[in-house]
GROMACS .gro file of C-alpha atoms in nm:
model
  275
    1MET     CA    1 -15.424  -1.644   4.991
    2PRO     CA    2 -15.466  -1.827   4.676
    3SER     CA    3 -15.733  -1.930   4.576
    4PRO     CA    4 -15.770  -2.328   4.615
    5THR     CA    5 -15.721  -2.367   4.194
    6GLN     CA    6 -15.412  -2.206   4.198
    7ILE     CA    7 -15.033  -2.259   4.421
    8THR     CA    8 -14.803  -1.937   4.461
    9ILE     CA    9 -14.450  -1.888   4.414
   10SER     CA   10 -14.340  -2.099   4.667
   11GLN     CA   11 -14.504  -2.338   4.733
   12LEU     CA   12 -14.374  -2.500   4.327
   13SER     CA   13 -14.047  -2.392   4.432
   14ARG     CA   14 -14.015  -2.638   4.696
   15LEU     CA   15 -14.183  -2.871   4.401
   16ILE     CA   16 -13.917  -2.802   4.127
   17GLY     CA   17 -13.567  -3.034   4.196
   18THR     CA   18 -13.792  -3.307   4.324
   19PRO     CA   19 -13.866  -3.604   4.166
   20GLY     CA   20 -14.288  -3.524   4.241
   21SER     CA   21 -14.221  -3.182   4.088
   22PRO     CA   22 -14.536  -3.134   3.867
   23ILE     CA   23 -14.506  -3.080   3.440
   24ILE     CA   24 -14.544  -2.670   3.386
   25VAL     CA   25 -14.664  -2.536   3.116
   26ASP     CA   26 -14.578  -2.176   3.048
   27VAL     CA   27 -14.869  -2.041   2.776
   28CYS     CA   28 -14.778  -1.699   2.813
   29ILE     CA   29 -14.802  -1.477   2.479
   30ASP     CA   30 -14.461  -1.416   2.231
   31ASP     CA   31 -14.505  -1.040   2.343
   32ASP     CA   32 -14.448  -1.081   2.675
   33PHE     CA   33 -14.228  -1.419   2.646
   34ASN     CA   34 -13.964  -1.236   2.431
   35LYS     CA   35 -13.920  -0.923   2.634
   36ASP     CA   36 -13.737  -1.178   2.908
   37PRO     CA   37 -13.770  -1.497   2.736
   38ARG     CA   38 -13.669  -1.712   2.999
   39LEU     CA   39 -13.861  -2.018   3.189
   40ILE     CA   40 -13.906  -2.164   3.491
   41PRO     CA   41 -13.708  -2.466   3.616
   42THR     CA   42 -13.887  -2.772   3.401
   43ALA     CA   43 -14.141  -2.560   3.169
   44ARG     CA   44 -14.252  -2.586   2.844
   45ARG     CA   45 -14.430  -2.306   2.641
   46TYR     CA   46 -14.731  -2.408   2.454
   47PRO     CA   47 -15.020  -2.200   2.342
   48TYR     CA   48 -15.319  -2.133   2.536
   49THR     CA   49 -15.521  -2.144   2.269
   50GLU     CA   50 -15.405  -2.527   2.156
   51ILE     CA   51 -15.430  -2.625   2.570
   52LEU     CA   52 -15.622  -2.913   2.531
   53GLU     CA   53 -15.433  -3.083   2.240
   54LEU     CA   54 -15.241  -3.150   2.532
   55ALA     CA   55 -15.516  -3.323   2.820
   56PRO     CA   56 -15.439  -3.656   2.647
   57GLN     CA   57 -15.132  -3.670   2.795
   58LEU     CA   58 -15.154  -3.535   3.085
   59TYR     CA   59 -15.421  -3.733   3.283
   60SER     CA   60 -15.326  -3.919   3.609
   61GLN     CA   61 -15.021  -3.612   3.639
   62LYS     CA   62 -15.029  -3.314   3.806
   63VAL     CA   63 -15.018  -2.954   3.571
   64ILE     CA   64 -14.942  -2.641   3.651
   65VAL     CA   65 -15.001  -2.348   3.481
   66VAL     CA   66 -14.833  -2.018   3.421
   67CYS     CA   67 -14.839  -1.685   3.188
   68GLN     CA   68 -14.740  -1.312   3.287
   69LYS     CA   69 -14.926  -1.271   3.596
   70GLY     CA   70 -15.121  -1.528   3.666
   71LEU     CA   71 -15.480  -1.412   3.516
   72LYS     CA   72 -15.679  -1.497   3.240
   73LEU     CA   73 -15.465  -1.704   3.033
   74SER     CA   74 -15.316  -1.877   3.265
   75GLN     CA   75 -15.611  -1.960   3.460
   76GLY     CA   76 -15.857  -2.011   3.172
   77ALA     CA   77 -15.606  -2.307   3.041
   78ALA     CA   78 -15.632  -2.440   3.348
   79ALA     CA   79 -16.017  -2.463   3.455
   80LEU     CA   80 -16.017  -2.644   3.035
   81LEU     CA   81 -15.766  -2.910   3.193
   82ARG     CA   82 -15.987  -2.948   3.466
   83ALA     CA   83 -16.250  -2.976   3.260
   84ARG     CA   84 -16.101  -3.269   3.153
   85GLY     CA   85 -16.060  -3.446   3.448
   86ILE     CA   86 -15.704  -3.323   3.490
   87ASP     CA   87 -15.523  -3.174   3.772
   88ALA     CA   88 -15.416  -2.846   3.738
   89GLU     CA   89 -15.344  -2.512   3.855
   90SER     CA   90 -15.230  -2.182   3.817
   91LEU     CA   91 -14.914  -2.022   3.941
   92GLU     CA   92 -15.082  -1.677   4.150
   93GLY     CA   93 -14.798  -1.400   4.062
   94GLY     CA   94 -14.759  -1.571   3.757
   95ASN     CA   95 -14.348  -1.566   3.588
   96ILE     CA   96 -14.412  -1.150   3.710
   97ALA     CA   97 -14.438  -1.315   4.061
   98TRP     CA   98 -14.177  -1.547   4.015
   99ARG     CA   99 -13.909  -1.276   3.860
  100GLU     CA  100 -13.971  -1.093   4.181
  101ALA     CA  101 -13.865  -1.350   4.397
  102LYS     CA  102 -13.532  -1.330   4.260
  103LEU     CA  103 -13.626  -1.769   4.201
  104PRO     CA  104 -13.416  -1.951   3.960
  105LEU     CA  105 -13.503  -1.907   3.584
  106ILE     CA  106 -13.338  -2.048   3.281
  107PRO     CA  107 -13.183  -1.872   2.927
  108VAL     CA  108 -13.415  -2.053   2.659
  109SER     CA  109 -13.130  -1.977   2.449
  110LYS     CA  110 -12.929  -2.241   2.696
  111ILE     CA  111 -13.125  -2.506   2.671
  112PRO     CA  112 -12.978  -2.719   2.476
  113GLN     CA  113 -13.205  -2.830   2.156
  114LEU     CA  114 -13.542  -2.765   2.318
  115ASN     CA  115 -13.781  -2.965   2.269
  116SER     CA  116 -14.125  -2.941   2.392
  117TYR     CA  117 -14.184  -3.342   2.537
  118PHE     CA  118 -14.543  -3.211   2.429
  119CYS     CA  119 -14.734  -3.394   2.176
  120ASN     CA  120 -14.500  -3.561   1.886
  121GLU     CA  121 -14.203  -3.440   1.982
  122LYS     CA  122 -13.908  -3.572   2.133
  123PRO     CA  123 -13.684  -3.475   2.475
  124THR     CA  124 -13.363  -3.402   2.472
  125VAL     CA  125 -13.122  -3.662   2.423
  126TRP     CA  126 -12.761  -3.707   2.595
  127VAL     CA  127 -12.435  -3.906   2.553
  128THR     CA  128 -12.158  -3.957   2.756
  129ARG     CA  129 -11.932  -4.256   2.863
  130GLN     CA  130 -12.040  -4.580   2.989
  131ARG     CA  131 -11.983  -4.664   3.340
  132PRO     CA  132 -12.048  -4.390   3.511
  133LYS     CA  133 -11.941  -4.230   3.871
  134ILE     CA  134 -12.027  -3.947   3.998
  135ASP     CA  135 -12.043  -3.584   3.735
  136ARG     CA  136 -12.193  -3.840   3.519
  137ILE     CA  137 -12.503  -3.978   3.783
  138ALA     CA  138 -12.496  -3.609   3.876
  139CYS     CA  139 -12.573  -3.412   3.599
  140PRO     CA  140 -12.827  -3.633   3.480
  141TRP     CA  141 -12.992  -3.601   3.805
  142LEU     CA  142 -12.985  -3.234   3.721
  143ILE     CA  143 -13.140  -3.193   3.349
  144ARG     CA  144 -13.418  -3.410   3.520
  145ARG     CA  145 -13.531  -3.227   3.770
  146PHE     CA  146 -13.434  -2.886   3.696
  147VAL     CA  147 -13.402  -2.868   3.270
  148ASP     CA  148 -13.566  -3.152   3.119
  149PRO     CA  149 -13.791  -3.493   3.318
  150LYS     CA  150 -13.793  -3.672   3.054
  151ALA     CA  151 -13.415  -3.671   2.926
  152THR     CA  152 -13.236  -3.968   2.723
  153PHE     CA  153 -12.879  -4.064   2.871
  154LEU     CA  154 -12.695  -4.316   2.667
  155PHE     CA  155 -12.359  -4.440   2.810
  156VAL     CA  156 -12.134  -4.587   2.559
  157SER     CA  157 -11.790  -4.686   2.445
  158PRO     CA  158 -11.493  -4.343   2.484
  159SER     CA  159 -11.418  -4.417   2.070
  160GLN     CA  160 -11.834  -4.432   1.951
  161ILE     CA  161 -11.945  -4.102   2.155
  162LYS     CA  162 -11.895  -3.832   1.873
  163ASN     CA  163 -12.028  -4.062   1.642
  164VAL     CA  164 -12.342  -4.159   1.840
  165ALA     CA  165 -12.416  -3.764   1.883
  166GLU     CA  166 -12.399  -3.703   1.523
  167LYS     CA  167 -12.649  -4.008   1.427
  168PHE     CA  168 -12.835  -4.009   1.690
  169ASP     CA  169 -12.884  -3.634   1.719
  170ALA     CA  170 -12.749  -3.646   2.060
  171ILE     CA  171 -12.590  -3.392   2.339
  172PRO     CA  172 -12.209  -3.523   2.439
  173PHE     CA  173 -12.138  -3.406   2.809
  174ASP     CA  174 -11.855  -3.495   3.052
  175THR     CA  175 -11.648  -3.661   2.736
  176GLY     CA  176 -11.298  -3.465   2.611
  177GLU     CA  177 -11.262  -3.141   2.502
  178VAL     CA  178 -11.653  -3.028   2.456
  179PHE     CA  179 -11.889  -2.799   2.583
  180TRP     CA  180 -12.094  -2.994   2.820
  181GLY     CA  181 -11.741  -3.077   2.994
  182HIS     CA  182 -11.493  -3.018   3.277
  183ARG     CA  183 -11.358  -2.641   3.239
  184GLY     CA  184 -11.033  -2.552   3.460
  185SER     CA  185 -11.092  -2.648   3.809
  186GLN     CA  186 -11.472  -2.639   3.825
  187CYS     CA  187 -11.663  -3.043   3.691
  188THR     CA  188 -11.903  -3.086   3.449
  189PHE     CA  189 -12.213  -3.050   3.748
  190ASP     CA  190 -12.069  -2.639   3.773
  191THR     CA  191 -12.033  -2.635   3.390
  192PHE     CA  192 -12.416  -2.700   3.408
  193ILE     CA  193 -12.537  -2.478   3.647
  194SER     CA  194 -12.331  -2.187   3.542
  195GLU     CA  195 -12.446  -2.214   3.156
  196LEU     CA  196 -12.797  -2.257   3.297
  197ALA     CA  197 -12.833  -2.009   3.528
  198LEU     CA  198 -12.941  -2.257   3.817
  199ASP     CA  199 -12.617  -2.118   4.059
  200THR     CA  200 -12.864  -2.162   4.367
  201ASP     CA  201 -12.717  -2.186   4.741
  202VAL     CA  202 -12.874  -2.517   4.764
  203LEU     CA  203 -12.698  -2.649   4.420
  204LYS     CA  204 -12.343  -2.434   4.461
  205ARG     CA  205 -12.338  -2.629   4.769
  206LEU     CA  206 -12.446  -2.952   4.600
  207ALA     CA  207 -12.147  -2.878   4.362
  208LEU     CA  208 -11.898  -2.789   4.592
  209ILE     CA  209 -11.914  -3.191   4.707
  210ILE     CA  210 -11.957  -3.329   4.385
  211ARG     CA  211 -11.608  -3.154   4.279
  212GLY     CA  212 -11.469  -3.298   4.605
  213ALA     CA  213 -11.533  -3.657   4.465
  214ASP     CA  214 -11.536  -3.596   4.133
  215MET     CA  215 -11.151  -3.409   4.168
  216GLY     CA  216 -11.075  -3.643   4.435
  217ASP     CA  217 -11.032  -3.279   4.649
  218LEU     CA  218 -11.169  -3.434   4.937
  219LYS     CA  219 -11.071  -3.194   5.170
  220SER     CA  220 -11.292  -2.988   5.017
  221SER     CA  221 -11.658  -3.115   5.134
  222PRO     CA  222 -11.689  -3.319   5.451
  223GLN     CA  223 -11.938  -3.523   5.281
  224SER     CA  224 -11.728  -3.550   4.899
  225ALA     CA  225 -11.573  -3.872   5.051
  226GLY     CA  226 -11.907  -4.047   5.160
  227LEU     CA  227 -12.015  -3.914   4.820
  228LEU     CA  228 -11.674  -4.120   4.646
  229ALA     CA  229 -11.821  -4.418   4.844
  230ILE     CA  230 -12.124  -4.471   4.736
  231SER     CA  231 -12.075  -4.356   4.389
  232LEU     CA  232 -11.824  -4.643   4.353
  233GLY     CA  233 -12.012  -4.905   4.547
  234LEU     CA  234 -12.302  -4.834   4.289
  235SER     CA  235 -12.107  -4.923   4.073
  236ARG     CA  236 -11.967  -5.246   4.145
  237MET     CA  237 -12.366  -5.308   4.264
  238TYR     CA  238 -12.535  -5.253   3.880
  239SER     CA  239 -12.288  -5.383   3.568
  240LYS     CA  240 -12.590  -5.224   3.337
  241ASP     CA  241 -12.579  -4.835   3.355
  242MET     CA  242 -12.928  -4.741   3.325
  243GLU     CA  243 -12.982  -4.934   3.663
  244GLN     CA  244 -12.699  -4.755   3.781
  245LEU     CA  245 -12.814  -4.414   3.668
  246GLU     CA  246 -13.164  -4.498   3.860
  247ALA     CA  247 -13.015  -4.528   4.175
  248GLY     CA  248 -12.778  -4.289   4.179
  249LEU     CA  249 -13.061  -4.035   4.091
  250VAL     CA  250 -13.187  -4.145   4.407
  251VAL     CA  251 -12.889  -4.046   4.568
  252TYR     CA  252 -12.865  -3.697   4.455
  253ASP     CA  253 -13.248  -3.695   4.522
  254ALA     CA  254 -13.134  -3.708   4.936
  255LEU     CA  255 -12.879  -3.472   4.906
  256TYR     CA  256 -13.073  -3.238   4.732
  257ARG     CA  257 -13.311  -3.234   5.040
  258TRP     CA  258 -12.988  -3.262   5.302
  259LEU     CA  259 -12.884  -2.980   5.190
  260ARG     CA  260 -13.273  -2.781   5.170
  261ASP     CA  261 -13.394  -2.885   5.455
  262ALA     CA  262 -13.176  -3.003   5.666
  263SER     CA  263 -12.845  -2.937   5.844
  264GLU     CA  264 -12.566  -3.077   6.056
  265GLU     CA  265 -12.670  -2.950   6.337
  266ASP     CA  266 -13.039  -3.113   6.312
  267HIS     CA  267 -12.861  -3.438   6.316
  268GLN     CA  268 -12.591  -3.313   6.559
  269HIS     CA  269 -12.888  -3.239   6.765
  270ASN     CA  270 -13.107  -3.585   6.729
  271ILE     CA  271 -12.784  -3.737   6.838
  272THR     CA  272 -12.766  -3.556   7.183
  273MET     CA  273 -13.091  -3.627   7.188
  274ASP     CA  274 -13.072  -4.005   7.183
  275GLY     CA  275 -12.782  -4.010   7.361
   0.00000   0.00000   0.00000
């Protein structure tokens, strides 16, 4: 059993991808990290020797500290944060246990403009076409929940995407011939989960629903037509793109939890029981 100041890999894996996911700080030394330069989703690296510099930013937040084996570095760093009044735990077994369980790991080389949201460094900035519907809501959801919780999204007119990207150091997505865009029969959400090695069973099933709604193939998934209807309804409810984005994130949170934790069989059973 983990100690009261540790979290298990199964417990953490169920928090990642949800709005209540904790801040994850990876304090592995360079020699260990360079052997396998991948990160637990949303994790950011920070030197264990400077962990107290983060304290002012971590108050009132849940923090998980990760090292290679879940021993001295993460336990010591978490203890230092707790001494400053921060709710911090270490990950039992560390990165090694996470890898052995074959849980998702994102190659650092694939994370665009990787900037820690710690200290004075900036989060990632993304730009796409205004008036989002499906892919341009689903992709921000994926980025916020699995890559960079503080990512910023800019919605601008199509003719200005390239200029805004250059002037504001933003990454274009789901528009024209860009790296983070459609590829053949695959939508941009597919591109993200493939490039970021987030192709878990749950996210692949979610991608099928999104692809059907976004590409107009409503027979590909029973839920695609519903997602299309909800997405079009949201676009009529909100004239401001950022308000629509925030409302849309809740839709994908719900879909993700349904795919992960529920089933159609459960639903049918409830219908039968309710008469």
